Coordinates of C-alpha atoms in Angstrom, one line a residue:
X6 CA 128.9 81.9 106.2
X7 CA 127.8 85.1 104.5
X8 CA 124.8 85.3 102.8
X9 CA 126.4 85.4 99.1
X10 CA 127.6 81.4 100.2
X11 CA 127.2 79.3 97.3
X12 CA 127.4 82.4 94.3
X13 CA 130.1 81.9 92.3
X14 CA 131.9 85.0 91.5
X15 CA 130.8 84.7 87.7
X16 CA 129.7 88.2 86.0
X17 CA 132.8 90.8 84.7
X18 CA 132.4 94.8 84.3
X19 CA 130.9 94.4 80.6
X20 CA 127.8 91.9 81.8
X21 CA 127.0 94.0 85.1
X22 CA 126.6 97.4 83.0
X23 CA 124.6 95.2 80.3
X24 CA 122.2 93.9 83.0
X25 CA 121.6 98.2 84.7
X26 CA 120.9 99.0 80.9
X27 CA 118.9 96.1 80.3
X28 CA 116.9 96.7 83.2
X29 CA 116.8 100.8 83.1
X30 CA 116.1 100.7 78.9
X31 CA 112.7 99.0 78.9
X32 CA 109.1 100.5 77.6
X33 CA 109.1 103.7 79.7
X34 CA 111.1 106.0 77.2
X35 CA 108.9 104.9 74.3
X36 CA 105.8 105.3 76.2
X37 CA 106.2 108.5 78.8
X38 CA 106.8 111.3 77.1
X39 CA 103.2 112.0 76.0
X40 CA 102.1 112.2 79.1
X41 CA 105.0 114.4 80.5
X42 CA 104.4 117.3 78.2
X43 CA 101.1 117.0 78.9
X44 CA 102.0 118.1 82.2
X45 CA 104.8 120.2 81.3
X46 CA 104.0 122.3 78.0
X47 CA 107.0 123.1 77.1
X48 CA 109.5 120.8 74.8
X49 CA 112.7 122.9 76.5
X50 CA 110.9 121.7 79.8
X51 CA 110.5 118.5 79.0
X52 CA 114.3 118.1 78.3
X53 CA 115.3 119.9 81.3
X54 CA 113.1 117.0 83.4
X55 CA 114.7 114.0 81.4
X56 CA 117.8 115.6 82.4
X57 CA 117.3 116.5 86.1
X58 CA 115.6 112.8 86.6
X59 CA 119.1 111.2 85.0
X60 CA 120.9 113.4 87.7
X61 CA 118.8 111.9 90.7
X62 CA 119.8 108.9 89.0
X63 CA 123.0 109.0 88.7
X64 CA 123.8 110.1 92.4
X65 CA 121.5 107.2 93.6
X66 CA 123.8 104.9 91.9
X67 CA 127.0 107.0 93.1
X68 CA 125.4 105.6 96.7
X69 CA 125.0 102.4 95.8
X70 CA 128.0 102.1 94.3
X71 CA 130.0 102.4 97.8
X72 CA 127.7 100.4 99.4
X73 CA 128.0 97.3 97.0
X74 CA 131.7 97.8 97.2
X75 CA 131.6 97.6 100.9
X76 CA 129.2 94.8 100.9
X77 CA 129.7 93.0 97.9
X78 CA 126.5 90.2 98.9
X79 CA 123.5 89.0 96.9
X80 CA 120.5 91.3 97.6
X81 CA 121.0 94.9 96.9
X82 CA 119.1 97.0 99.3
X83 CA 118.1 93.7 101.0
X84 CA 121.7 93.2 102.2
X85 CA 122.4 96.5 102.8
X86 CA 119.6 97.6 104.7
X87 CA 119.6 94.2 106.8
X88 CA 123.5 95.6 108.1
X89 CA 122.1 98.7 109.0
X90 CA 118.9 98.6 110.4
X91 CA 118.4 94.8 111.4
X92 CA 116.1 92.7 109.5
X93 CA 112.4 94.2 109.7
X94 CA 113.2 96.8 107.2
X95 CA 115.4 95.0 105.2
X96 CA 112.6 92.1 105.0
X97 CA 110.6 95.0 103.7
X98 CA 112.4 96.3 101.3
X99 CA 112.5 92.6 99.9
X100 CA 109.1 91.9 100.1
X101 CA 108.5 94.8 98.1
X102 CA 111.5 94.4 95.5
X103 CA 109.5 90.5 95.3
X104 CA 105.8 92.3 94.3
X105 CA 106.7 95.7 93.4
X106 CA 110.1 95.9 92.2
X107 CA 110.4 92.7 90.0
X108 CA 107.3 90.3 89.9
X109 CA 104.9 93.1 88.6
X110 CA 107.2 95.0 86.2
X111 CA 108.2 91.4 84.6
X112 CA 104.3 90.5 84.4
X113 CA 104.0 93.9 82.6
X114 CA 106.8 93.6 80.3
X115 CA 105.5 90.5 79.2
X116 CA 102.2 91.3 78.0
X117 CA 103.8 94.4 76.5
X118 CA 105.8 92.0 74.4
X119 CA 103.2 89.7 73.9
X120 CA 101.1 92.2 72.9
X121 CA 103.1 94.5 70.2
X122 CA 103.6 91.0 69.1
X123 CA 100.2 89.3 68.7
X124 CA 98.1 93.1 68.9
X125 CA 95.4 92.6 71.8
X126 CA 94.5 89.4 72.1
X127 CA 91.0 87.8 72.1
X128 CA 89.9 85.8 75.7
X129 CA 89.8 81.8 75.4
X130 CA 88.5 81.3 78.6
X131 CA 87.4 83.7 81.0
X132 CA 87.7 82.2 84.5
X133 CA 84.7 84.3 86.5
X134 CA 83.0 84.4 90.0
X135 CA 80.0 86.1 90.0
X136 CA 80.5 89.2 88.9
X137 CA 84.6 89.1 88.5
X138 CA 86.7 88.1 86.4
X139 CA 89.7 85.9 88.6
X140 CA 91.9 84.8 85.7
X141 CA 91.5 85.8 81.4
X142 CA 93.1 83.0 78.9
X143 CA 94.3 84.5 75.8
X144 CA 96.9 84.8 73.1
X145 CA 98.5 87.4 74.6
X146 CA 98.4 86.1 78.3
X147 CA 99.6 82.4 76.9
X148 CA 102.3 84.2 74.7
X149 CA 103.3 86.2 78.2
X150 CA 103.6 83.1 80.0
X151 CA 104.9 81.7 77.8
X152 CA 107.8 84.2 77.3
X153 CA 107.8 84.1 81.5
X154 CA 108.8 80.4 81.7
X155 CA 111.1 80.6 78.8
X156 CA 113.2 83.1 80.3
X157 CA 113.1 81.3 83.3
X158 CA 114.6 78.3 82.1
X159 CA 117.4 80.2 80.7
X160 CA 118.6 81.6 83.9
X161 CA 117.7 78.5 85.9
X162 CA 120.4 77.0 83.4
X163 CA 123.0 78.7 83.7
X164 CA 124.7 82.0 84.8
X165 CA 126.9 82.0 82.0
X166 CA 124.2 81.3 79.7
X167 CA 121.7 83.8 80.7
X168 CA 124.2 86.5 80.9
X169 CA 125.2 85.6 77.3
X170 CA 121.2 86.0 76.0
X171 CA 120.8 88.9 77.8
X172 CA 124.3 91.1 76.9
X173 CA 123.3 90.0 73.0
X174 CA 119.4 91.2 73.3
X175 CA 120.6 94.3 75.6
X176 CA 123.4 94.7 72.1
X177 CA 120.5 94.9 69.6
X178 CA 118.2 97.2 71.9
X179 CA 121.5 99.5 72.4
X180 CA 122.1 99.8 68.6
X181 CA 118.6 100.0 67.3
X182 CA 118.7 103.4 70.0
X183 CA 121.5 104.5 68.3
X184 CA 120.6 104.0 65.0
X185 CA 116.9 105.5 65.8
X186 CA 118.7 108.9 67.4
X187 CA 121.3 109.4 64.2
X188 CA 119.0 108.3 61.6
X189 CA 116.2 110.4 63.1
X190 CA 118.5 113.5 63.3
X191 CA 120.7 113.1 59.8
X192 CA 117.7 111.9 57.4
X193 CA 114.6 112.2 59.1
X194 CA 111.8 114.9 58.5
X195 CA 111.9 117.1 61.7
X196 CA 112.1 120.4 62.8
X197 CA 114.0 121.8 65.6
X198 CA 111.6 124.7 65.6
X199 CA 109.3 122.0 67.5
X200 CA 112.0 123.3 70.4
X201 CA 110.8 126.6 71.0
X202 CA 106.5 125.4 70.7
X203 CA 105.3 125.6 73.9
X204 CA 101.5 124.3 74.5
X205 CA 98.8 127.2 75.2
X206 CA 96.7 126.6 78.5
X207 CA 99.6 125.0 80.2
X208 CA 101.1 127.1 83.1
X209 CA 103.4 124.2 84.6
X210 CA 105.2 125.3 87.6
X211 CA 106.5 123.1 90.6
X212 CA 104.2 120.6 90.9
X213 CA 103.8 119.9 87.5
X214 CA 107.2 119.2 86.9
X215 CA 107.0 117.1 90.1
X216 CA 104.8 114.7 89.2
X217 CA 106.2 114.7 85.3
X218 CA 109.5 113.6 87.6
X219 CA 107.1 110.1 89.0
X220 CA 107.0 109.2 85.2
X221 CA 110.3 109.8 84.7
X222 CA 111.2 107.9 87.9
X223 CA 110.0 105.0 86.7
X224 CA 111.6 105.0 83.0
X225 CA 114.8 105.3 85.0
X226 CA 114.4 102.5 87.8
X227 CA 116.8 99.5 87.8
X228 CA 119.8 101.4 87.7
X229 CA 121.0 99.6 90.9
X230 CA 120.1 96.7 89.3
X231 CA 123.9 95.5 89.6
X232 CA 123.9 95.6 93.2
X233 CA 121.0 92.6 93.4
X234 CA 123.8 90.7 91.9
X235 CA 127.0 91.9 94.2
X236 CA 127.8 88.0 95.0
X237 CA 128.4 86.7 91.6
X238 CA 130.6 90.1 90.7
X239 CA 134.1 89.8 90.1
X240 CA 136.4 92.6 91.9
X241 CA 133.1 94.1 93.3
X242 CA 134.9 96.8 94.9
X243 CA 135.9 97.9 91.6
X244 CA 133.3 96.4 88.9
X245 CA 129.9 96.8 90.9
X246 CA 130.4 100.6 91.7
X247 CA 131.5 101.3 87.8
X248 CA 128.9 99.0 86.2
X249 CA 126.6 101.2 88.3
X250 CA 127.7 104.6 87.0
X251 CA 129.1 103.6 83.5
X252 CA 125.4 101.9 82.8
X253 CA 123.8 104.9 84.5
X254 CA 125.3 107.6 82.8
X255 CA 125.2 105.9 79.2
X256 CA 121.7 105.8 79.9
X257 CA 120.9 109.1 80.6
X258 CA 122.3 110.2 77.3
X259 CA 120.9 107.5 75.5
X260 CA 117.2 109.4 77.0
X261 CA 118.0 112.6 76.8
X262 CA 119.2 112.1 73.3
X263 CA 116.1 110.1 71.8
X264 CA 114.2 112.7 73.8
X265 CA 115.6 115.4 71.3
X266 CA 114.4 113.1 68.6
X267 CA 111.1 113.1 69.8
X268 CA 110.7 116.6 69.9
X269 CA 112.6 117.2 66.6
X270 CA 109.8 114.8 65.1
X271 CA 106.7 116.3 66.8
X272 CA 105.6 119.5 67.5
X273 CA 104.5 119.6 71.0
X274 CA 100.4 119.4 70.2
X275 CA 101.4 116.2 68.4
X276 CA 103.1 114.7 71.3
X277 CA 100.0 115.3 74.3
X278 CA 99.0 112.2 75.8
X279 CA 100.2 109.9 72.6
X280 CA 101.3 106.0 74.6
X281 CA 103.4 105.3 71.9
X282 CA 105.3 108.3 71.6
X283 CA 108.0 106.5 70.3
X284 CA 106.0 105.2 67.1
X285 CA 104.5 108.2 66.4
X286 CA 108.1 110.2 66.1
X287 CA 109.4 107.5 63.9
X288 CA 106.3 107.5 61.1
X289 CA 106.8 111.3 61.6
X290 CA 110.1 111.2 60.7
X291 CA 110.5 108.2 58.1
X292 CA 107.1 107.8 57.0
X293 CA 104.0 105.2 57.9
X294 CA 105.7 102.1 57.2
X295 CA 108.2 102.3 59.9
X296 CA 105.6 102.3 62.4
X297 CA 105.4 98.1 62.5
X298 CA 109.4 97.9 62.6
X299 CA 109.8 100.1 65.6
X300 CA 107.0 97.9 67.7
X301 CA 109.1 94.9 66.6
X302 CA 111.9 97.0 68.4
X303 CA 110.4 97.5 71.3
X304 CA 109.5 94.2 72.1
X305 CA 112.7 93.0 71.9
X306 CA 114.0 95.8 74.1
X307 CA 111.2 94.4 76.4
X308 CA 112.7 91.2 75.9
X309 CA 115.9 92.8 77.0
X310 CA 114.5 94.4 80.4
X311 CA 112.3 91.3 81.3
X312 CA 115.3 88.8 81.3
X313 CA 117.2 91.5 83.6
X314 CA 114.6 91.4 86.1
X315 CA 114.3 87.9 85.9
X316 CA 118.2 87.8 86.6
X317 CA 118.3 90.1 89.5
X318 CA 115.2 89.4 91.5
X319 CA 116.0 86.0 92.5
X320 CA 119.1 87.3 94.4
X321 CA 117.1 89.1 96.9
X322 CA 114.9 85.8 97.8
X323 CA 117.7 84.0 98.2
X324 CA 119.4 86.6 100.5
X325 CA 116.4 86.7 102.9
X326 CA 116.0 83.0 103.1
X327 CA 119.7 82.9 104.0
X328 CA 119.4 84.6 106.6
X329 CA 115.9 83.2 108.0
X330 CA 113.5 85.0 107.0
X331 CA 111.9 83.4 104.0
X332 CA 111.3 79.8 103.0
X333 CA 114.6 78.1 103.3
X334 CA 113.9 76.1 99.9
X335 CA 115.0 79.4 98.1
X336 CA 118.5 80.3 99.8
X337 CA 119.8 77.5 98.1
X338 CA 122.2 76.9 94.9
X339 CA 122.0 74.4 92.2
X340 CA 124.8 72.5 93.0
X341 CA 125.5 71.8 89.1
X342 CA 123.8 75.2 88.1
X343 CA 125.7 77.4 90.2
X344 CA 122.4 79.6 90.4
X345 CA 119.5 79.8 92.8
X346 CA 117.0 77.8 91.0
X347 CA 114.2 77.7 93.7
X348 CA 114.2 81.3 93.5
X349 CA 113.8 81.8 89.9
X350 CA 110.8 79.6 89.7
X351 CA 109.3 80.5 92.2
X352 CA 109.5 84.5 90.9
X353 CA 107.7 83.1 87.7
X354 CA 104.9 81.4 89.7
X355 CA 104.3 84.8 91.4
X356 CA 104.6 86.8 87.8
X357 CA 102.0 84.2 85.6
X358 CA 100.3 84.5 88.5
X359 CA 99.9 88.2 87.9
X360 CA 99.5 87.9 84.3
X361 CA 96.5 85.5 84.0
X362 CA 95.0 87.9 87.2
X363 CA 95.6 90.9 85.8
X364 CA 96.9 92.2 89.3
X365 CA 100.0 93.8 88.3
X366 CA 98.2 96.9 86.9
X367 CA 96.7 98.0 89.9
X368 CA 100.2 97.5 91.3
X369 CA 101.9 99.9 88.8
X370 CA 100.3 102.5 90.0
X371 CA 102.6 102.9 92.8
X372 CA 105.4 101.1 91.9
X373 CA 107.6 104.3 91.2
X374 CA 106.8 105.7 94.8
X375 CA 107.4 102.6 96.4
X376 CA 110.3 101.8 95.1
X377 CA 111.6 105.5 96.1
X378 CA 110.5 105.2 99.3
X379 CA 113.3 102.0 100.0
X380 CA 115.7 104.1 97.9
X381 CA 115.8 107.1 100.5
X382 CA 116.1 104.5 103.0
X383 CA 118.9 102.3 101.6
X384 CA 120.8 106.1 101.3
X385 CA 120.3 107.0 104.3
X386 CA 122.0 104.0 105.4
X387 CA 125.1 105.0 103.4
X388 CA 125.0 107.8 106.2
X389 CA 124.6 105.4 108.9
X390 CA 127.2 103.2 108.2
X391 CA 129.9 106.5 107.5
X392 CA 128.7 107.5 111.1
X393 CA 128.5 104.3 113.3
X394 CA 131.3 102.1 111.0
X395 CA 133.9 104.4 109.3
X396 CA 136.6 101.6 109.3
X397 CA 134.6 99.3 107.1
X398 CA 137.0 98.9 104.5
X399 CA 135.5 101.0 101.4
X400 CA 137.2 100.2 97.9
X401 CA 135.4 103.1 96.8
X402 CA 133.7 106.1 98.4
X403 CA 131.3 108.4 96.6
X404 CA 131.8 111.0 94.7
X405 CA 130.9 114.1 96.3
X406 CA 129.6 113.1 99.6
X407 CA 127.6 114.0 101.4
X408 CA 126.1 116.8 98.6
X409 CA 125.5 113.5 96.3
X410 CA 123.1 111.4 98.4
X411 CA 121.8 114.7 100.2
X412 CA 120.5 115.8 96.4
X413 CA 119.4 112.0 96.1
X414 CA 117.3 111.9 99.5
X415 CA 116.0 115.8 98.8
X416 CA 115.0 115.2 95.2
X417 CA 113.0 111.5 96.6
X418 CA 111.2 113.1 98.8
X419 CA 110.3 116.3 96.9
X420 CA 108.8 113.5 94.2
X421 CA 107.6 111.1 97.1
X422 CA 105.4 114.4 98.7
X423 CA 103.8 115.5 95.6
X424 CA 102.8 112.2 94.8
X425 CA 100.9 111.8 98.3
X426 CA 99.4 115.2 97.6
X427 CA 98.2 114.4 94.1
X428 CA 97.7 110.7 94.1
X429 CA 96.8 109.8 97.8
X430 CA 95.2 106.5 96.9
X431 CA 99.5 105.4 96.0
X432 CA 99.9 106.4 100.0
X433 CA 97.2 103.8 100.8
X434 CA 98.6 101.0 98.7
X435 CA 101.7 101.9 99.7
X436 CA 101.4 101.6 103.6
X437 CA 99.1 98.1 103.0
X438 CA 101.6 96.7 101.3
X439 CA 103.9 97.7 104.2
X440 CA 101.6 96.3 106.5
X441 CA 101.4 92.7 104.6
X442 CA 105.0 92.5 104.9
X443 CA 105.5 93.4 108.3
X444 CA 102.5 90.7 108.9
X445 CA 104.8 87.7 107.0
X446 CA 107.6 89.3 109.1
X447 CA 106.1 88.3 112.2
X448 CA 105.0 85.0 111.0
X449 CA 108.3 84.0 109.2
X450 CA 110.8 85.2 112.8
X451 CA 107.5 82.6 114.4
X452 CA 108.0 79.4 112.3
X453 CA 111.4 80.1 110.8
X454 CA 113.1 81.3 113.9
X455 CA 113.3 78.4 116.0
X456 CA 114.8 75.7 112.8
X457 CA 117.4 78.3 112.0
X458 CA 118.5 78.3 115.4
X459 CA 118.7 74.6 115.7
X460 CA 120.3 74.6 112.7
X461 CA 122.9 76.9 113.4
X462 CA 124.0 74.9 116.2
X463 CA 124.1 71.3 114.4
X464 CA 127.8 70.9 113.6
X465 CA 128.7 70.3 110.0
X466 CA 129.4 67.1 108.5
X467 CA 131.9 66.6 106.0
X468 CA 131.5 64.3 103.3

């Protein structure tokens, strides 16, 4: 039985692109730009880096898109890494994609939303231990719990359903983009002179625009977010590899484009460390009141990415327990649901859990390196299986191998070594959370080994 067993083949071309925007399109755009001028000084730089990051981008999901053709399963790098390299790293790379890659950013997301909805917040109840603060009550942590569960529910429901909420929220956040880049450009106040503006007392240079590339790498990540889902794809060897680019690409333009806005709305010195770059270029360009109508935006584009996550994640808990090496509760399918219910809930636990602890800040530091680091991997293994397995049937091979993954691996690692150089404490958490997973490794092949066995070898009874 493969591991997608019990997935019905659900999701067409137009829902799997909907769900790698959804999940690439979230806060990062509106939020990163600030701080990558700061680094860069230069508006024609700053473009160049948008651009080069949606290249890196794009060839990673080139990759993946061969791989989910030729291993159309639930469980994205999971799955893929599990065929290539046995289960250790793969039960990595999905014990990170459970704290890094999906419970965190969907514990962040919500209190984003919660909080361009409600503004700050004030604390209820303040659950303390001596001189820490363990869990914080408030409006905004209730709203993002809230918001948690709802979403949830809707794709404990139903595939159908939760594909249907999340192409018509991913709709609105794609045209209010659109509308934001030509009303911005046609009517609003800018000046392209804001191009040619560089900052004084900013020299740049390699490592500048490496680390600029980390925040870039983040506003970027879940453009494999298709491949999570490969089991429940129709014609995988066809849709999953062009939902991958199609979304991908659309993206990139979609950034590089609102990008230009930005700078056409701000001079440079305007733009330095500002969060919410995104606000401040639309009062810049349309005037104060539109500053309370773009965060209502944004929220619902967090809505957007937060349901996408919520989607996807679940598939890679229910791939490991399939095959042994998590809590057998979550490789299994509703029977009337058609979707893996135990897994979705149990990703909501672990992201209110975060909220009302406040853990998932500490854990966004290095989300965008840790996530790179199973990236190179999962590429590699693209490689690996061209090497050791060339007649595994391949629907589709990608485009300009082997210089695409090589510029994938080369531009990981180039971003991956700066950020050990500048921000060593991410290598730290990095390698402990490494070292927790290889811990529940050992423990899950202990207790888990021996009842798949048995099972295994029970004969099935028909009913």
């Amino acid at each position: 039985m493969s591991r997608s067993s019990g997935l019905k083949r659900e999701i067409g071309l137009l829902s799997a692109t909907v769900l790698v925007v959804a999940n690439m399109v979230g806060s990062g755009i509106f939020t990163t730009s600030g701080f990558i001028i700061s680094e860069l000084g230069n508006p024609q730089s700053l473009l160049l880096c948008w651009f080069l990051g949606g290249i890196f981008a794009l060839a990673g999901a080139l990759c993946y898109g061969e791989l989910g053709a030729m291993l159309p399963e639930a469980g994205g790098e999971y799955a893929y890494l599990h065929r290539a390299f046995g289960p250790f790293p793969a039960f990595i790379s999905g014990w990170i994609s459970l704290i890094v890659g999906f419970s965190a950013p969907i514990a962040a997301a919500a209190i984003a939303f919660a909080t361009y909805f409600l503004g700050a917040g004030t604390s209820i109840v303040p659950v303390a231990g001596g001189e820490t603060t363990w869990l914080t009550f408030s409006s905004t942590t209730l709203l993002a719990c809230a918001t948690v569960i709802v979403f949830s529910l809707i794709h404990y429901h139903s595939l159908k359903l939760g594909a249907g909420i999340q192409n018509l929220l991913t709709l609105i956040k794609v045209l209010f983009i659109v509308a934001f880049i030509a009303a911005g450009l046609i009517w609003g106040g800018g000046d392209f002179a804001h191009l040619s503006q560089p900052l004084d007392n900013v020299a740049g240079g390699a490592a500048s625009f490496a680390v600029a590339l980390i925040f870039i790498s983040f506003a970027y990540s879940g453009w494999n977010a298709a491949a999570y889902l490969g089991g429940e794809i129709k014609n995988p060897g066809r849709n999953l590899p062009l939902s991958l680019m199609i979304g991908t690409a659309l993206v990139v333009v979609l950034y590089m484009l609102l990008n230009l806005v930005y700078v056409y709305a701000l001079p440079a010195s305007a733009m330095v460390g500002t969060l919410e770059v995104g606000t401040a270029a639309a009062v810049a360009l349309f005037g104060a009141g539109t500053g309370k109508v773009f965060g209502i935006a944004i929220a619902i584009g967090l809505l957007s990415v937060l349901s996408a996550m919520i989607m996807a994640g679940p598939r890679v808990y229910y791939a490991m327990a399939r095959d042994g090496l998590f809590f057998r509760r979550f490789g299994t399918v509703s029977a009337t649901r058609n979707t893996p219910t135990a897994a979705i809930l149990f990703q909501a636990a672990v992201a209110i859990g975060m909220i009302l602890c406040a853990a998932y800040d500490t854990l966004l530091i290095y989300i965008g390196f840790t996530l790179s680091l199973i990236a190179v991997l999962t590429v590699v293994a693209l490689f690996y299986f061209r090497w050791r397995q060339p007649h595994l049937e391949r629907p589709y091979r990608t485009l300009g191998y082997p210089l695409t993954p090589l510029l994938f691996i080369a531009g990981n690692l180039w971003i991956i070594g700066y950020t050990l150089f500048s921000r060593p404490i991410v290598c730290l958490a990095g390698l402990i959370t490494i070292g927790i997973g290889g811990v529940l490794y050992l423990l899950f092949q202990k207790s888990l080994g021996t009842e798949v066995i048995i099972e295994q070898q029970l004969p099935e009874v028909s009913e």
